mmCIF file of C-alpha atoms in Angstrom:
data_model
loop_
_atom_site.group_PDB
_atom_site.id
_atom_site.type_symbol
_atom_site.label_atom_id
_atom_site.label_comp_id
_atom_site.label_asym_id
_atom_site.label_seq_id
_atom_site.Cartn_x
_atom_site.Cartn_y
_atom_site.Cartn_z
ATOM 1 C CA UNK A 2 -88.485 89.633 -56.260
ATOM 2 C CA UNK A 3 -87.813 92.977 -57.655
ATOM 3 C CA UNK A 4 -90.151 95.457 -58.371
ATOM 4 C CA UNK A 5 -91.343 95.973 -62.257
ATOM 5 C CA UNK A 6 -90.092 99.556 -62.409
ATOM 6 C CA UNK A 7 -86.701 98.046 -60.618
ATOM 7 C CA UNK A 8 -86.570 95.831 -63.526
ATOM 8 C CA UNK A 9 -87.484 97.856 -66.016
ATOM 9 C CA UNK A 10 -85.035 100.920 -64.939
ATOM 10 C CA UNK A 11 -81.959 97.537 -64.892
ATOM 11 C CA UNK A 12 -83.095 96.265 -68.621
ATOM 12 C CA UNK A 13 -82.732 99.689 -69.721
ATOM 13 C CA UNK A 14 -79.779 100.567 -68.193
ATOM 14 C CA UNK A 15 -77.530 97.449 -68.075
ATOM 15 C CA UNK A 16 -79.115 94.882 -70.491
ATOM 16 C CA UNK A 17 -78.885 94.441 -74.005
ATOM 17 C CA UNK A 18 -81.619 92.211 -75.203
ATOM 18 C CA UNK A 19 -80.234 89.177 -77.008
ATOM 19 C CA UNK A 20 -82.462 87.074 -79.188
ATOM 20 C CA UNK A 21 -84.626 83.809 -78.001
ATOM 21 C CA UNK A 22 -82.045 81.742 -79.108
ATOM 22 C CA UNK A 23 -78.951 83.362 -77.661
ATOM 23 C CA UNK A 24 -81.027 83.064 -74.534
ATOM 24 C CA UNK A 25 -81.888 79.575 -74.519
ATOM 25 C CA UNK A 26 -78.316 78.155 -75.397
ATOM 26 C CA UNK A 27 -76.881 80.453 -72.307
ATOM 27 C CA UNK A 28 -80.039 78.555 -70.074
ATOM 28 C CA UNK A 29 -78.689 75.344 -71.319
ATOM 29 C CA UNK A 30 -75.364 76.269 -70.591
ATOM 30 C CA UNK A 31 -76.620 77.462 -66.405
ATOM 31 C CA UNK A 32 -78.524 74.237 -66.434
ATOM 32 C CA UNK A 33 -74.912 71.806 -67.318
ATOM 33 C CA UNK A 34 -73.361 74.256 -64.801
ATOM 34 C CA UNK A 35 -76.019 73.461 -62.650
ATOM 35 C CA UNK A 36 -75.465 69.905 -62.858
ATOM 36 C CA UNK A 37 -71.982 69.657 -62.541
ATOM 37 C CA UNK A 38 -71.991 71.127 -59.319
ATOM 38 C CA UNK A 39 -73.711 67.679 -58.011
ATOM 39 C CA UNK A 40 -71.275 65.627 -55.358
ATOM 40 C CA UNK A 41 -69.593 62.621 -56.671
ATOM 41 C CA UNK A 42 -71.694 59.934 -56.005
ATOM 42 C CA UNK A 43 -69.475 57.772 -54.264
ATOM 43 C CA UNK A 44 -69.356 60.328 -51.543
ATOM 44 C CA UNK A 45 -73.156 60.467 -52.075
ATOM 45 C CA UNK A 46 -73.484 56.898 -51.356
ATOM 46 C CA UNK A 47 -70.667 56.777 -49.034
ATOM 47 C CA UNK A 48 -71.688 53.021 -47.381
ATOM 48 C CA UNK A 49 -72.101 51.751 -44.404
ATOM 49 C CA UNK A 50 -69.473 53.975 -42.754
ATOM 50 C CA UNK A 51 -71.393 57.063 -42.851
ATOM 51 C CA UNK A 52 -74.930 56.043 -41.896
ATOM 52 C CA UNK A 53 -76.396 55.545 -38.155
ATOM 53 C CA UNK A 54 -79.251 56.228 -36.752
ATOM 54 C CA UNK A 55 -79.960 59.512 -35.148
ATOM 55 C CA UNK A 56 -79.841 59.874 -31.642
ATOM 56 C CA UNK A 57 -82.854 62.512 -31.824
ATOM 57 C CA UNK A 58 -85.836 63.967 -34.228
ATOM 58 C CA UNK A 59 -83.644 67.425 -33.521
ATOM 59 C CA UNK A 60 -80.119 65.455 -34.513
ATOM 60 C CA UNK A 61 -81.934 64.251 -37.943
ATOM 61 C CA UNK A 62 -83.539 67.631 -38.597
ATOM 62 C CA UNK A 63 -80.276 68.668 -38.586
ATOM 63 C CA UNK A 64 -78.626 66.049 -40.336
ATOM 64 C CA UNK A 65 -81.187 66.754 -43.148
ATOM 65 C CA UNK A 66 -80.519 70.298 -43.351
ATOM 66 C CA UNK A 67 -76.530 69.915 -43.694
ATOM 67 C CA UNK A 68 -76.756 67.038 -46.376
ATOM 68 C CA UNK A 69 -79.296 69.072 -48.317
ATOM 69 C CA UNK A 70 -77.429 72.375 -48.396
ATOM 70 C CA UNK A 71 -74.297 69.972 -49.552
ATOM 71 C CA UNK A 72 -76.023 67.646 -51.677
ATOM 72 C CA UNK A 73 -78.857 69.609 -53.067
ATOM 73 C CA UNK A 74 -78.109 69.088 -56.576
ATOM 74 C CA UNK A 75 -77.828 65.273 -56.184
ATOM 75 C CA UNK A 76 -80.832 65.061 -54.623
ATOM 76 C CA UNK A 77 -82.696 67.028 -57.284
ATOM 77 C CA UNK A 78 -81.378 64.684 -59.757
ATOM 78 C CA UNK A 79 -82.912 61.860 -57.658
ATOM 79 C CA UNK A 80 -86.234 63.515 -57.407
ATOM 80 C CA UNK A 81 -86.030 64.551 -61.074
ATOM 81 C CA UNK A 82 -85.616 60.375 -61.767
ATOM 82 C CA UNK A 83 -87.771 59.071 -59.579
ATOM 83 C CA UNK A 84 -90.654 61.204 -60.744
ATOM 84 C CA UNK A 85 -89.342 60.281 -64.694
ATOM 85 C CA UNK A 86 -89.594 56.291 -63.225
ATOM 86 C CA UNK A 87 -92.730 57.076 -62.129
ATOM 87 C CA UNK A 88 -93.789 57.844 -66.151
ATOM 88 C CA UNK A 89 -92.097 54.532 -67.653
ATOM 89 C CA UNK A 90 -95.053 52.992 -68.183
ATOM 90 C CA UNK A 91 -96.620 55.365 -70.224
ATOM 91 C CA UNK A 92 -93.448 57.104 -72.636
ATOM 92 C CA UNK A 93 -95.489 59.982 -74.360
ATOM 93 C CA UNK A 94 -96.332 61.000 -70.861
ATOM 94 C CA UNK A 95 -92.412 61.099 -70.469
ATOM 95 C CA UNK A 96 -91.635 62.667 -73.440
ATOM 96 C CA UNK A 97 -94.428 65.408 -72.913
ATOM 97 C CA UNK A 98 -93.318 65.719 -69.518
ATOM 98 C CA UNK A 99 -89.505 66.142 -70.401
ATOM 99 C CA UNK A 100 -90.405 68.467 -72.654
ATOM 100 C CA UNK A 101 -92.638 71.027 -69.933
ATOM 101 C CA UNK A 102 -89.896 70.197 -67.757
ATOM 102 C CA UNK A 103 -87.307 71.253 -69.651
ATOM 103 C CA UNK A 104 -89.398 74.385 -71.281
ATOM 104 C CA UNK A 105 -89.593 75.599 -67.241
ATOM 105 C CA UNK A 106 -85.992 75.152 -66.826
ATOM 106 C CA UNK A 107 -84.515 76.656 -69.935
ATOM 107 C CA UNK A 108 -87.233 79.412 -69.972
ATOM 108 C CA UNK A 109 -87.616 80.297 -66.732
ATOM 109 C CA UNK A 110 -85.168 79.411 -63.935
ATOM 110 C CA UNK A 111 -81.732 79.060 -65.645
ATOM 111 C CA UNK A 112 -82.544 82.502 -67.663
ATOM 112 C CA UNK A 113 -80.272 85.101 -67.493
ATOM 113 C CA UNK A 114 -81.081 87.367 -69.698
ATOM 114 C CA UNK A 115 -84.395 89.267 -71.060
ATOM 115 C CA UNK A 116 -86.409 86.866 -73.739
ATOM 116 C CA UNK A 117 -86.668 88.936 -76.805
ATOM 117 C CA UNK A 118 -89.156 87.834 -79.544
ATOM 118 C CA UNK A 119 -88.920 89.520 -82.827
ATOM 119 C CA UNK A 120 -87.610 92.410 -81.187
ATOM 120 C CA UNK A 121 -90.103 93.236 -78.161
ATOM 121 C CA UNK A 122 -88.869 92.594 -74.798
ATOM 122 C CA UNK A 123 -90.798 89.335 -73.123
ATOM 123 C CA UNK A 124 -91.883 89.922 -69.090
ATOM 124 C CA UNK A 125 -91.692 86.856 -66.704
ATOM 125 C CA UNK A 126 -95.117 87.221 -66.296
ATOM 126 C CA UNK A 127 -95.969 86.274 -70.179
ATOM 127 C CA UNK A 128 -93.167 83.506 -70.116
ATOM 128 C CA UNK A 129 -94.489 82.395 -66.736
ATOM 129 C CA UNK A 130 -98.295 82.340 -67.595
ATOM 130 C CA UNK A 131 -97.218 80.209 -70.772
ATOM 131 C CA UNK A 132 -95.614 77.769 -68.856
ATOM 132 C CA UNK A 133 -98.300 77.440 -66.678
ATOM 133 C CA UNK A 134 -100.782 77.171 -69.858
ATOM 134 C CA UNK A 135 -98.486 74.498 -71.127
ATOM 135 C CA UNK A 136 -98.139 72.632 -67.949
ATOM 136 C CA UNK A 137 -101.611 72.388 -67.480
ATOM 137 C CA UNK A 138 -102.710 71.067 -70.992
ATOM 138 C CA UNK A 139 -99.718 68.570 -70.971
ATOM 139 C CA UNK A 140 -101.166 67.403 -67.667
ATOM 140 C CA UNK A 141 -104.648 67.793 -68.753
ATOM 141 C CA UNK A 142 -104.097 65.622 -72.572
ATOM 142 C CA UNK A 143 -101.781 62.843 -70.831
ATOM 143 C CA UNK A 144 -103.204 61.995 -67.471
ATOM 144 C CA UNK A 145 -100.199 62.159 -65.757
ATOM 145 C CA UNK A 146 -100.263 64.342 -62.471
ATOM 146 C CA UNK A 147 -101.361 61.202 -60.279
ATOM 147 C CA UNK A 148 -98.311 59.170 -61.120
ATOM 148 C CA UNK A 149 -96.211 62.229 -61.347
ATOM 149 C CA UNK A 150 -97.008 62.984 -57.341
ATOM 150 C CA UNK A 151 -96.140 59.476 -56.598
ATOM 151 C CA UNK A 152 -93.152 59.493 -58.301
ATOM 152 C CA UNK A 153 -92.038 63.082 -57.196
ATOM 153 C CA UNK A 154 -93.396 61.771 -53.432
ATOM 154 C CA UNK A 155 -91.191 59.157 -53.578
ATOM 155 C CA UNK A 156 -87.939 61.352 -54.554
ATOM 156 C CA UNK A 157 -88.632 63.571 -51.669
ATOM 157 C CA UNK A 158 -89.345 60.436 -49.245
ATOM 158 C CA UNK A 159 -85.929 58.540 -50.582
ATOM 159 C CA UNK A 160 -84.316 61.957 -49.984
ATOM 160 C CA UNK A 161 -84.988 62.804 -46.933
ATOM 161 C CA UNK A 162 -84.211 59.570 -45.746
ATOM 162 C CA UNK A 163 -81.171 60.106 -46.924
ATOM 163 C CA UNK A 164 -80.724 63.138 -45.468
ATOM 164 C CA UNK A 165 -81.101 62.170 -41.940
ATOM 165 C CA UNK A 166 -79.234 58.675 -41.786
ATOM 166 C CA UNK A 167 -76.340 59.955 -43.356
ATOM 167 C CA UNK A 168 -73.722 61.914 -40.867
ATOM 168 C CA UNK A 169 -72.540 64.943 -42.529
ATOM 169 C CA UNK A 170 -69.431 64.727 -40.550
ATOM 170 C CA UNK A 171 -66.696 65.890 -42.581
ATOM 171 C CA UNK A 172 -69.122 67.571 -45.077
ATOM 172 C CA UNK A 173 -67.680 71.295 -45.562
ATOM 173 C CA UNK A 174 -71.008 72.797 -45.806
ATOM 174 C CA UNK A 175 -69.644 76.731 -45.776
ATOM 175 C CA UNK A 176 -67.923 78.762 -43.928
ATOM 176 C CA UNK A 177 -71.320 80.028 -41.501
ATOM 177 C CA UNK A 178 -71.683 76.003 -40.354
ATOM 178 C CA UNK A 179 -67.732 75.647 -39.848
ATOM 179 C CA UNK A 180 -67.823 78.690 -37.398
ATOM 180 C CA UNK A 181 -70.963 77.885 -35.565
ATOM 181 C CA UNK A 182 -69.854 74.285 -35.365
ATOM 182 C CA UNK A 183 -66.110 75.455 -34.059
ATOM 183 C CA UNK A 184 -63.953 74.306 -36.653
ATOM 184 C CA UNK A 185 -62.970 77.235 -37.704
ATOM 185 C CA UNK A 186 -62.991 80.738 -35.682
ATOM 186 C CA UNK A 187 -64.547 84.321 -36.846
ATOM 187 C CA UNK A 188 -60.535 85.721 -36.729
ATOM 188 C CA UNK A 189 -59.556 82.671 -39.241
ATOM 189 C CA UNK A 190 -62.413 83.271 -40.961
ATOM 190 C CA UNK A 191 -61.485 87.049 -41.474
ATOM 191 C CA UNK A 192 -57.932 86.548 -42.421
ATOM 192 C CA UNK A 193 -58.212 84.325 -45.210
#
């Protein structure tokens, strides 16, 4: 993470602040970008022909790191729903934890730009420490962190499951895992 005067020295050399809202419809606009980068889920769920059984805890390691670095986005969105199923039962809890989850996504991670509020700058530390504030009370008020971990523990299980049955043969990861597996070579990998 860059140091404050780093940061400060870039926003005052190559930003120009935009307002609060400018900055939240461009965070909304990373997180659809985000999302469309998921796999089609037919390839996702690819059947019967692309799951076996590992031949070693090493070979499904390894099988979980390749699907995760190609489906990471699907599997967030299956995390991100089983940890919403896990709130059905109680809907304010769902709507109040849409909301915070939302709020940490459009404020925080998808942000590209400074937040500017009535024309002082906002630091990630303010936005940050209000998120946090937020997150707790929500929690706090609706009761929810028990069934959240369940849910979220269950995303992560399903996941990783996942991960390691399916072969990520044929996946194209990126170019790093096509040289060290040998399909391509460092020369072909130069000259294109």
């Amino acid at each position: 993470m860059p140091s404050a005067a780093t940061s400060a020295a870039a926003a005052t050399y190559t930003t120009i602040p935009i307002s609060g809202g400018d900055v939240i419809n461009r965070s909304v606009q990373n997180v659809y970008t985000f999302l469309s980068r998921s796999r089609p889920w037919p390839e996702f769920l690819a059947g019967a022909s692309a799951v076996d059984i590992p031949t070693s805890f090493s070979d499904a390691a390894i099988r979980v790191r390749r699907n995760f670095k190609y489906f990471y986005v699907n599997y967030a969105i299956v995390i991100s729903a089983c940890a919403a199923g896990s709130l059905i039962g109680s809907p304010i809890s769902l709507i109040f934890a849409c909301l915070v989850f939302a709020s940490w996504l459009i404020l925080l991670f998808f942000r590209e730009d400074p937040m500017v509020v009535r024309g002082h700058q906002v630091s990630d530390l303010v936005v940050i420490s209000g998120l946090v504030i937020v997150s707790v009370i929500a929690v706090w008020f609706t009761g929810i962190l028990n069934n959240l971990l369940i849910g979220v523990g269950i995303g992560v299980l399903v996941s990783v499951i996942h991960g390691g049955l399916r072969n990520p043969e044929g996946l194209f990861v990126d170019e790093d895992d096509a040289v060290s597996t040998g399909l391509i070579s460092n020369a072909e990998r130069g000259s294109s």
